[in-house]
Tab-separated table of C-alpha atoms in Angstrom:
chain	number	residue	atom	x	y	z
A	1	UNK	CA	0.000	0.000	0.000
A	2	UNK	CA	2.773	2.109	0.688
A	3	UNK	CA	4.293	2.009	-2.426
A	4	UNK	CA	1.386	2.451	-4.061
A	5	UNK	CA	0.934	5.597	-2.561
A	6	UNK	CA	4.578	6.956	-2.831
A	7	UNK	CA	4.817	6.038	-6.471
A	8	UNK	CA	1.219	8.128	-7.117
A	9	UNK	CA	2.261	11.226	-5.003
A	10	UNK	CA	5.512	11.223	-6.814
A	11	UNK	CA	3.708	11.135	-10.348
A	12	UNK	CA	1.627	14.046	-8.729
A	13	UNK	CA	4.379	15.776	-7.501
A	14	UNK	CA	6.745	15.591	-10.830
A	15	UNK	CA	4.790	15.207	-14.016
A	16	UNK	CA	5.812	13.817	-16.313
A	17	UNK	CA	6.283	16.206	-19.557
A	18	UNK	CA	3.955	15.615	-21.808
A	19	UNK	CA	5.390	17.212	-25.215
A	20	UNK	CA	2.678	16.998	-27.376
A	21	UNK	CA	-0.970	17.194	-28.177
A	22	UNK	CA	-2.248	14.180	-28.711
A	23	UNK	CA	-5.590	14.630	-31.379
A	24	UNK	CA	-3.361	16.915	-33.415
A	25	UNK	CA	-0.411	14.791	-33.711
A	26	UNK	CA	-2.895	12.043	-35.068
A	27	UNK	CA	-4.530	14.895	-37.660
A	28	UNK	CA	-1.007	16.281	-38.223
A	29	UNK	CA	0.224	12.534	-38.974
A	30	UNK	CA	-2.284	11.919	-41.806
A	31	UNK	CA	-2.731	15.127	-43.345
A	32	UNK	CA	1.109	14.907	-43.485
A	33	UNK	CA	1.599	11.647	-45.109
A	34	UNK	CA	-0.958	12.473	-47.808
A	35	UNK	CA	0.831	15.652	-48.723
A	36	UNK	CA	4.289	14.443	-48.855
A	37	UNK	CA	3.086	11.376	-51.380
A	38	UNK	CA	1.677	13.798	-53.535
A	39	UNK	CA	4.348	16.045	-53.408
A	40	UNK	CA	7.303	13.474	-53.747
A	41	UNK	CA	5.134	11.753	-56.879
A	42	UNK	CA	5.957	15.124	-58.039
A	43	UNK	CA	9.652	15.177	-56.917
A	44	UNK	CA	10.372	12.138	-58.452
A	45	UNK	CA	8.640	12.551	-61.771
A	46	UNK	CA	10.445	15.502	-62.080
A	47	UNK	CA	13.673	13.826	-61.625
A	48	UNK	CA	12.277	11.024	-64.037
A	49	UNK	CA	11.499	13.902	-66.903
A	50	UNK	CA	14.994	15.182	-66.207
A	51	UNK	CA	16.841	12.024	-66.690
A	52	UNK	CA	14.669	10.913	-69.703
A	53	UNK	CA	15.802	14.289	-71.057
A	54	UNK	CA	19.021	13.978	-70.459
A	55	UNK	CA	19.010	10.192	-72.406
A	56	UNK	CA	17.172	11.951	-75.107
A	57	UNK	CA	19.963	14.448	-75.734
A	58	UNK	CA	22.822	11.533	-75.666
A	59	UNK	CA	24.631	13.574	-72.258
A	60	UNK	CA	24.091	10.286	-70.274
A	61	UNK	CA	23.885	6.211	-71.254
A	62	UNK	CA	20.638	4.978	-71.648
A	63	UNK	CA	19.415	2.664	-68.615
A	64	UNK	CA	19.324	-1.068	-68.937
A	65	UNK	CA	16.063	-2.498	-70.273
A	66	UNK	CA	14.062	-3.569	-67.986
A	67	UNK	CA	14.283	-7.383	-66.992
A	68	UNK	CA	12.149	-10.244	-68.934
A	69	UNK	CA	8.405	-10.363	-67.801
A	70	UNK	CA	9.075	-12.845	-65.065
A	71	UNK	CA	6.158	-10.870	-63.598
A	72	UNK	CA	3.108	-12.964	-64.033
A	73	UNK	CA	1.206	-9.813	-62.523
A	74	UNK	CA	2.321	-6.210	-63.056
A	75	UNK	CA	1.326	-4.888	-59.389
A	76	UNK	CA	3.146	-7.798	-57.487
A	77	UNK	CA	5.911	-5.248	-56.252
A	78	UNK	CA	6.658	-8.019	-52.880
A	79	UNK	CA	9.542	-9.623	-54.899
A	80	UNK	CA	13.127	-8.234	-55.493
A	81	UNK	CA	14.543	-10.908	-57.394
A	82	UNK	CA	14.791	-8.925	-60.699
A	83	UNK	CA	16.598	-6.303	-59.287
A	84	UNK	CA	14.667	-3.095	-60.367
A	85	UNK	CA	12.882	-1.815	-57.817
A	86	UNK	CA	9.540	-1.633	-59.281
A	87	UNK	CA	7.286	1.809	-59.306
A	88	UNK	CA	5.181	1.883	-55.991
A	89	UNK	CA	8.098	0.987	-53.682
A	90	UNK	CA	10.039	3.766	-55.156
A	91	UNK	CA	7.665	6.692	-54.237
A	92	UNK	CA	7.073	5.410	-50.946
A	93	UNK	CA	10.944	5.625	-50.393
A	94	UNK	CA	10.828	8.716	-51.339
A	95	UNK	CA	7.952	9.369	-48.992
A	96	UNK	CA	9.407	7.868	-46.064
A	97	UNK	CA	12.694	9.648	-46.005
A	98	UNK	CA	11.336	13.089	-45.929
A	99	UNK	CA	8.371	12.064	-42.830
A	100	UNK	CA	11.935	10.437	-41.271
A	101	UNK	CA	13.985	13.468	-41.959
A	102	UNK	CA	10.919	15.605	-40.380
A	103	UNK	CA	10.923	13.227	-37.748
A	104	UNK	CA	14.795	13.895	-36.934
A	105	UNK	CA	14.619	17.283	-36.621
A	106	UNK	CA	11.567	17.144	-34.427
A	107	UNK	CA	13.291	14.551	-32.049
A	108	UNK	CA	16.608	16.487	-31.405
A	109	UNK	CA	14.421	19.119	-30.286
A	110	UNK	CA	12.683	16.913	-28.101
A	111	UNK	CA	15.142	15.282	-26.469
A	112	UNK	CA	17.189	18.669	-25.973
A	113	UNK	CA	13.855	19.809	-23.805
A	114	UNK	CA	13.447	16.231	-22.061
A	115	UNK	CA	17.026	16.393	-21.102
A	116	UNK	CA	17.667	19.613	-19.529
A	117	UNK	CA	17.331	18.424	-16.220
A	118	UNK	CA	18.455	14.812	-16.289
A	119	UNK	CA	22.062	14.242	-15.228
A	120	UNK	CA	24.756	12.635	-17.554
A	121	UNK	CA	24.116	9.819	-19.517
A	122	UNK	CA	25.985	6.043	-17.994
A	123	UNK	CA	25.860	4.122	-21.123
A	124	UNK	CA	23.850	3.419	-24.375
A	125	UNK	CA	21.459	0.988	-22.166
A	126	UNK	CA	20.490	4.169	-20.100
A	127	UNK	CA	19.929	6.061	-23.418
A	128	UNK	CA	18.038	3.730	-24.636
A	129	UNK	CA	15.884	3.446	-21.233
A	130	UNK	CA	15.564	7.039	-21.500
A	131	UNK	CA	13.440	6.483	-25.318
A	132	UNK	CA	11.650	3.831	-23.694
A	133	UNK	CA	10.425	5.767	-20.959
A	134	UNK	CA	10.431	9.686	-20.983
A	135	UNK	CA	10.678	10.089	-24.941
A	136	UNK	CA	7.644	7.722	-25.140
A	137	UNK	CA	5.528	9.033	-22.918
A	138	UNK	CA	6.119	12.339	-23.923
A	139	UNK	CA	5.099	12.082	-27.563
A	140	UNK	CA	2.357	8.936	-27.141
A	141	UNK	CA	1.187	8.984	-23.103
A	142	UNK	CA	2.902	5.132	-22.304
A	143	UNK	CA	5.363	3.290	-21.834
A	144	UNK	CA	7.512	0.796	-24.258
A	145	UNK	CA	6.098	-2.688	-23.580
A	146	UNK	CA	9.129	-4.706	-23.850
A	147	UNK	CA	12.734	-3.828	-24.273
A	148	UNK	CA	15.584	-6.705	-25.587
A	149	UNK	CA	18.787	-6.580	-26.278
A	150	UNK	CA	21.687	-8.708	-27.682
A	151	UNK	CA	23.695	-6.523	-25.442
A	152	UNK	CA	26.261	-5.501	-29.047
A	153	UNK	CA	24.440	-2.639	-29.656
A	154	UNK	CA	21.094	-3.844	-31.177
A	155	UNK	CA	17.682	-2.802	-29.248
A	156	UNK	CA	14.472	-4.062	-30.123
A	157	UNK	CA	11.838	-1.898	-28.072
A	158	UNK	CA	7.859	-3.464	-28.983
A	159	UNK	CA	5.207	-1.272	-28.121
A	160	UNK	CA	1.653	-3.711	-28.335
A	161	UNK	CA	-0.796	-1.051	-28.453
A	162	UNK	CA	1.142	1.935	-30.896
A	163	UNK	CA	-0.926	4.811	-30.702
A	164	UNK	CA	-0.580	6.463	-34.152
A	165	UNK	CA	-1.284	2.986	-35.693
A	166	UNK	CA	-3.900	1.997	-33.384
A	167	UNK	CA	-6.369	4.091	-35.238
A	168	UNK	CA	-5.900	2.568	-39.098
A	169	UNK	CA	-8.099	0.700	-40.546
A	170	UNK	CA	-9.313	-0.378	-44.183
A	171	UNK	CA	-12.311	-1.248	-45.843
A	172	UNK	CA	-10.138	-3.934	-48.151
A	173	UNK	CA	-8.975	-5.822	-44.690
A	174	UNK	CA	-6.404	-6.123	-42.413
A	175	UNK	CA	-3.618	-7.040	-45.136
A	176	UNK	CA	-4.265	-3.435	-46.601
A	177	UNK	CA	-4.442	-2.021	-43.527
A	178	UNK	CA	-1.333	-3.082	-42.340
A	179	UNK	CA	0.373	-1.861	-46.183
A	180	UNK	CA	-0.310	1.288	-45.303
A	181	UNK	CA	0.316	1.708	-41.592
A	182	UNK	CA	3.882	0.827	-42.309
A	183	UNK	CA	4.285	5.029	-44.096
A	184	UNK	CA	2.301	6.048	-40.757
A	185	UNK	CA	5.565	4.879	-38.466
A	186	UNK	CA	8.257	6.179	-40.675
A	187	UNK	CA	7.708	9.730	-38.472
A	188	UNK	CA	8.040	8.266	-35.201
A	189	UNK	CA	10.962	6.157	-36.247
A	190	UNK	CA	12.578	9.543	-37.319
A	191	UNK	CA	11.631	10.924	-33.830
A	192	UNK	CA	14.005	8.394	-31.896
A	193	UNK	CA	16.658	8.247	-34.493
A	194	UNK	CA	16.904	12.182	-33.905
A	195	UNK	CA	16.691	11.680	-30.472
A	196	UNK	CA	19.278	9.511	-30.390
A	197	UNK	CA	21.143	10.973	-32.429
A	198	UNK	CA	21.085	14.787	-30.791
A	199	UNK	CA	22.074	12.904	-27.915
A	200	UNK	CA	25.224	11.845	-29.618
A	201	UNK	CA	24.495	7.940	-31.074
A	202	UNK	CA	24.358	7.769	-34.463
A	203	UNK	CA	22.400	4.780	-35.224
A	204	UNK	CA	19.144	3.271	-37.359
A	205	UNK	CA	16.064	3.036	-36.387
A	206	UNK	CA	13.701	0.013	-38.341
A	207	UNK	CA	10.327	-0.079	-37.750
A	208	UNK	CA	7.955	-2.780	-38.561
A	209	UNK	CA	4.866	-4.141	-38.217
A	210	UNK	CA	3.342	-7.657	-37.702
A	211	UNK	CA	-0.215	-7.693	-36.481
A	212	UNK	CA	-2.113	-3.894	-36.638
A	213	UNK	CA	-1.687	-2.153	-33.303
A	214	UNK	CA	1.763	-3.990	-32.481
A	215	UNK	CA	5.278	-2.057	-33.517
A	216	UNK	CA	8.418	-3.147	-33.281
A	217	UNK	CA	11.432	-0.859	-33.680
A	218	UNK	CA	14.936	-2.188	-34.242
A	219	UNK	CA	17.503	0.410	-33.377
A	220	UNK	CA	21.069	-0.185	-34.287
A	221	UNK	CA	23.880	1.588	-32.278
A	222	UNK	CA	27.437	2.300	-33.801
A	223	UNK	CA	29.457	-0.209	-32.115
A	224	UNK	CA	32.283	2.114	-30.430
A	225	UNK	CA	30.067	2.497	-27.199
B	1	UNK	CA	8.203	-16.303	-18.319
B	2	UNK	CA	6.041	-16.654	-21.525
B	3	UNK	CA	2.400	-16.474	-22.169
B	4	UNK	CA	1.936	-19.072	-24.870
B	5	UNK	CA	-1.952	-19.388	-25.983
B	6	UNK	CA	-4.902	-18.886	-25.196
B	7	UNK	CA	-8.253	-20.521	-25.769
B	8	UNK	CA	-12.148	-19.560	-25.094
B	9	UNK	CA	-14.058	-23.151	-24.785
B	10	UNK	CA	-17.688	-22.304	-24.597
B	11	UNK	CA	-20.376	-23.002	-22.647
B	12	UNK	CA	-21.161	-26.710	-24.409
B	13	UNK	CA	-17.396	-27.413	-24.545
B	14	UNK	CA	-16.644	-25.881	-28.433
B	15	UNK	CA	-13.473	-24.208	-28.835
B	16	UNK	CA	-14.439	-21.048	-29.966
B	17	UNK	CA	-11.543	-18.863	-29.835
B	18	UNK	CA	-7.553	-20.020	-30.389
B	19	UNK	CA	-4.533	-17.748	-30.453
B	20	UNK	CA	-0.955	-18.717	-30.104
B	21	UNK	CA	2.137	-15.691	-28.856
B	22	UNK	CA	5.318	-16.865	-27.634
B	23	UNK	CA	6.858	-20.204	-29.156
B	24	UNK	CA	7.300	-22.928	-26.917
B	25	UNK	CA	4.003	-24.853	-27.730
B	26	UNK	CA	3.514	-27.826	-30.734
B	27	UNK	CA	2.253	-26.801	-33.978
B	28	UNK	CA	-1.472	-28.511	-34.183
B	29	UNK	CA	-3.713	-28.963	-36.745
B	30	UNK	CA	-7.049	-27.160	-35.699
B	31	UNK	CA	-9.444	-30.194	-35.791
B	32	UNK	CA	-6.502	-31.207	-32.805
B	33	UNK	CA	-7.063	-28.034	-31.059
B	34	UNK	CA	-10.750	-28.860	-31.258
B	35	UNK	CA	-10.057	-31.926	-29.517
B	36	UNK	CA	-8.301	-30.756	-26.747
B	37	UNK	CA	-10.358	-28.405	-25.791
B	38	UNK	CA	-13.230	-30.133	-25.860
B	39	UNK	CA	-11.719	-32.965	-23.598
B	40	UNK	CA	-10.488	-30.034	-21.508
B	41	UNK	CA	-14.328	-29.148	-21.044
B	42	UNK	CA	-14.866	-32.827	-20.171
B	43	UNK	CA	-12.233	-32.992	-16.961
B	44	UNK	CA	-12.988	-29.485	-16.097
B	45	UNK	CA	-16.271	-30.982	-15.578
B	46	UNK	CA	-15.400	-34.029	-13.885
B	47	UNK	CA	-12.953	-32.037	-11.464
B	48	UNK	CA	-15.912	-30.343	-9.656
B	49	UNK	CA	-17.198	-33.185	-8.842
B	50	UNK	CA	-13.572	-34.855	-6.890
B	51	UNK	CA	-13.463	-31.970	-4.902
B	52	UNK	CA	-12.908	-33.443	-1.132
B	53	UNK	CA	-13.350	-30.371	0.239
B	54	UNK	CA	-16.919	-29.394	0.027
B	55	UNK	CA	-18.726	-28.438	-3.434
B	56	UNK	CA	-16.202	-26.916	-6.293
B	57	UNK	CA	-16.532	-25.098	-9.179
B	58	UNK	CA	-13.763	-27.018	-11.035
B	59	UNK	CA	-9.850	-27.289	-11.977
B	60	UNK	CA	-8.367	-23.365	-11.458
B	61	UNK	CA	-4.802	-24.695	-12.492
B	62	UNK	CA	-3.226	-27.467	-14.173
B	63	UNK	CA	0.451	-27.520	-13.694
B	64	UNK	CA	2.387	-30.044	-16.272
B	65	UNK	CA	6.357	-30.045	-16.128
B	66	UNK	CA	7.234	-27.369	-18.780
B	67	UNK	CA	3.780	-25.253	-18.785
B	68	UNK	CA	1.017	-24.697	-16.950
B	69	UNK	CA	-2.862	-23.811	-17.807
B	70	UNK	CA	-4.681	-21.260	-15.867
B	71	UNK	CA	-8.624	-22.038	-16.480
B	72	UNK	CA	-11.182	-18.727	-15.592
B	73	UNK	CA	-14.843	-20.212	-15.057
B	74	UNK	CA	-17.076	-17.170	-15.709
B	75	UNK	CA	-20.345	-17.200	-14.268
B	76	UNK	CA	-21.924	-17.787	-17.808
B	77	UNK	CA	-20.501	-20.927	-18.629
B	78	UNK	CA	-17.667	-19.986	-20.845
B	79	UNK	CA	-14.086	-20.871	-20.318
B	80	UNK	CA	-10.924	-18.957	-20.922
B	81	UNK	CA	-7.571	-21.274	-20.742
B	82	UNK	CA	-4.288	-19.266	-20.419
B	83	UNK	CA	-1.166	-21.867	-21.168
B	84	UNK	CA	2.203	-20.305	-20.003
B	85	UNK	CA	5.408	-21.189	-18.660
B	86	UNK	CA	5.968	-22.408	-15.451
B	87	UNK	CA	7.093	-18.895	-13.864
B	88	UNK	CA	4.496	-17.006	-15.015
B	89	UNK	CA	2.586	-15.243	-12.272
B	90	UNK	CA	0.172	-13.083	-13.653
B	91	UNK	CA	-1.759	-15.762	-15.305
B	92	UNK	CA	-4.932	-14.956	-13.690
B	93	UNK	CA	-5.071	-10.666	-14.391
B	94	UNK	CA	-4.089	-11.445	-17.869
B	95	UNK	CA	-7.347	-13.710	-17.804
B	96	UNK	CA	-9.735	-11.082	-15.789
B	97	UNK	CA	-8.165	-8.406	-18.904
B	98	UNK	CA	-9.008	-11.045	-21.520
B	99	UNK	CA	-12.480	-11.455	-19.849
B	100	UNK	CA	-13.175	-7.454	-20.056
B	101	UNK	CA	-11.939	-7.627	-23.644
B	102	UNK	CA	-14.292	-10.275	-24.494
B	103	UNK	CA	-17.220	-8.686	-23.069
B	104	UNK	CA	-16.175	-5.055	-24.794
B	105	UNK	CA	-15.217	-6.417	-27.790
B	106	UNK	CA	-17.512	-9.760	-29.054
B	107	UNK	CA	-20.407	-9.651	-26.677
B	108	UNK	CA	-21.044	-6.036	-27.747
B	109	UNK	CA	-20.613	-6.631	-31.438
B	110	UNK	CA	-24.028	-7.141	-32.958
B	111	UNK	CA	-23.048	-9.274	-35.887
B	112	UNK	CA	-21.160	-11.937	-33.444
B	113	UNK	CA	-23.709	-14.973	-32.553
B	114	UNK	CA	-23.034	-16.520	-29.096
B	115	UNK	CA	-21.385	-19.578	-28.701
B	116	UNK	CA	-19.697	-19.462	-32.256
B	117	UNK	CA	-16.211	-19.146	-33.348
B	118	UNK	CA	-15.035	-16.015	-33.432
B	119	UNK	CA	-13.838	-13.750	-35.885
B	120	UNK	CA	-13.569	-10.303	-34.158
B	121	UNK	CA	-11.032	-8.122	-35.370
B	122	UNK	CA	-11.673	-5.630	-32.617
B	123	UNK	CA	-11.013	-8.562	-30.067
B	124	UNK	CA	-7.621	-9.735	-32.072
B	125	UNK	CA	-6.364	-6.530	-31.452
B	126	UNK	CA	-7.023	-5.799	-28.155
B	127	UNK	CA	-6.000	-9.362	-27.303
B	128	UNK	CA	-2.606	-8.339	-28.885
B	129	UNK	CA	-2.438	-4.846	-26.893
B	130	UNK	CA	-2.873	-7.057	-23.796
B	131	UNK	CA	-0.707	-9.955	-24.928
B	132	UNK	CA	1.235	-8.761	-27.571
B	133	UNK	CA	4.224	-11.670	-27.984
B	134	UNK	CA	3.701	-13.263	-24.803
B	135	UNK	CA	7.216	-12.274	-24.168
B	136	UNK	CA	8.161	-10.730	-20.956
């Protein structure tokens, strides 16, 4: 009973910081992702106009034809065996690497608030604790469900209840659903890596996800520390 | 330290629900999973009757050497089975959460018929936010 009570009063006491607003990190999350595919299906077929330009006028080597048909159906984009990455997985690259760049910048910030107070870091297992706990509540109000390690600098932290996955849905089932939750995580992914990396680890940061509200993030640390 | 599946058996002794987290458990067919928990229903049955202690309402805990099965009795008849590892303690909250889920999730859902398998996607996923790999 005691502890009960101490652990409450100290929660009362000391907050904990909550950095953002819930309902308009969700909104902000899905208006976001539908702007940046539009505007990097731009990006890229301008670079596509460019290049096919530049073949036209000789400056630079035509590129190789595309393999045989081995495709028995043109949208089956799942296998990599021919080597060219086909169409869809492109843009979303392209998609995902600007919501992770935004991502970055908005965890450095982050973690320069959350860490003003908090004494010097022991080792990466602390820094890691500290994205488990503080950086995650912070930005999604819990706590990361389970934390393992292989102790040489690989963390995977699963969260079983994700909160800006929690919401998808689609009408064509959970397969679909799960497709495109995977661009709705490329944002927070980019909030740890710039976390982690403001603090000073420059690592990766995979995210991926097996059944809907359950994420997995697989963060790779540079093996000098 | 593992939760490895779970089951709802109900109320006549169907298996109506079957999920598997952790590994740890054999892979079964699900005309064998069928079985089992229908000859689960059977000894639950039979075990309120050995009681020597006054009347029971049945087998809480069945401990083998590598797992052990936690069995909730709700007051309807229906049965939900929890098989973990020997060291897991929190067999029986994970049960009274799986309970609350089940009554949120499938007993509220108007196109779910009682007693029937089922196919809740609302109930998968809160049964993975409560679960998630079974994995401390």
């Amino acid at each position: 009973m005691q502890a009960a009570s101490a652990s409450a009063l100290s929660a009362l006491a000391d907050p904990p910081a909550r950095m953002v607003d819930g309902a308009a990190m969700d909104y902000l999350l899905i208006e976001a992702v539908n702007a940046l595919r539009v505007s990097s299906a731009v990006a890229s077929a301008r670079a596509k106009k460019i290049e096919h330009d530049m073949v036209e006028a000789g400056l630079v080597p035509p590129p190789p034809p595309p393999p045989p048909a081995k495709q028995q159906n043109p949208r089956d984009s799942a296998s990599s065996t021919s080597g060219k990455i086909p169409g869809p997985a492109d843009e979303d690259e392209g998609v995902r690497s600007r919501l992770e760049a935004i991502g970055m910048h908005v965890g450095g910030n982050f973690a320069e608030r959350l860490c003003r107070d908090r004494p010097l870091f022991s080792d990466s297992l602390d820094v890691i604790k500290f994205v488990c706990k503080d950086l995650w509540v912070s930005c999604w109000d819990k706590q990361v469900d389970n934390l393992r390690t292989n102790h040489r600098g690989v963390y995977v932290l699963q969260d079983n209840a994700f909160k800006p996955i929690s919401r998808i849905s689609s009408w064509e089932g959970r397969q679909e659903a799960l497709k495109r939750a995977k661009l709705y995580v490329a944002l927070p992914a980019g909030i740890i890596r710039g976390a982690l990396s403001r603090i000073g680890f420059q690592g990766t940061v995979v995210p991926e996800i097996t059944t809907l509200p359950q994420c997995t993030f697989q963060i790779k640390l540079p093996k000098n520390t | 330290m593992a939760i490895f599946s779970l089951w709802v058996i109900n109320k006549a002794g169907g298996l109506v629900y079957q999920r598997n987290f952790a590994d740890g458990l054999a892979q079964l067919t699900s005309n064998e999973y069928l079985v089992l928990a229908g000859t689960l229903h059977g000894i639950h049955a039979i075990t309120s009757r050995l009681s020597p202690a006054g009347s029971s309402s049945g087998a809480q805990v069945i401990e083998g050497e590598t797992f052990k099965m936690t069995i909730l009795l709700t007051a309807t008849g229906t049965k939900f089975v929890l098989l973990t590892s020997l060291a897991e303690a929190t067999a029986d909250s994970v049960l009274q959460r799986v309970y609350e889920a089940y009554a949120d999730a499938v007993m509220k859902n108007p196109f779910h018929t009682p007693e029937m398998p089922i196919r809740s996607e609302g109930f998968d996923t809160r049964i993975t936010s409560l679960i998630g790999t079974g994995q401390p």
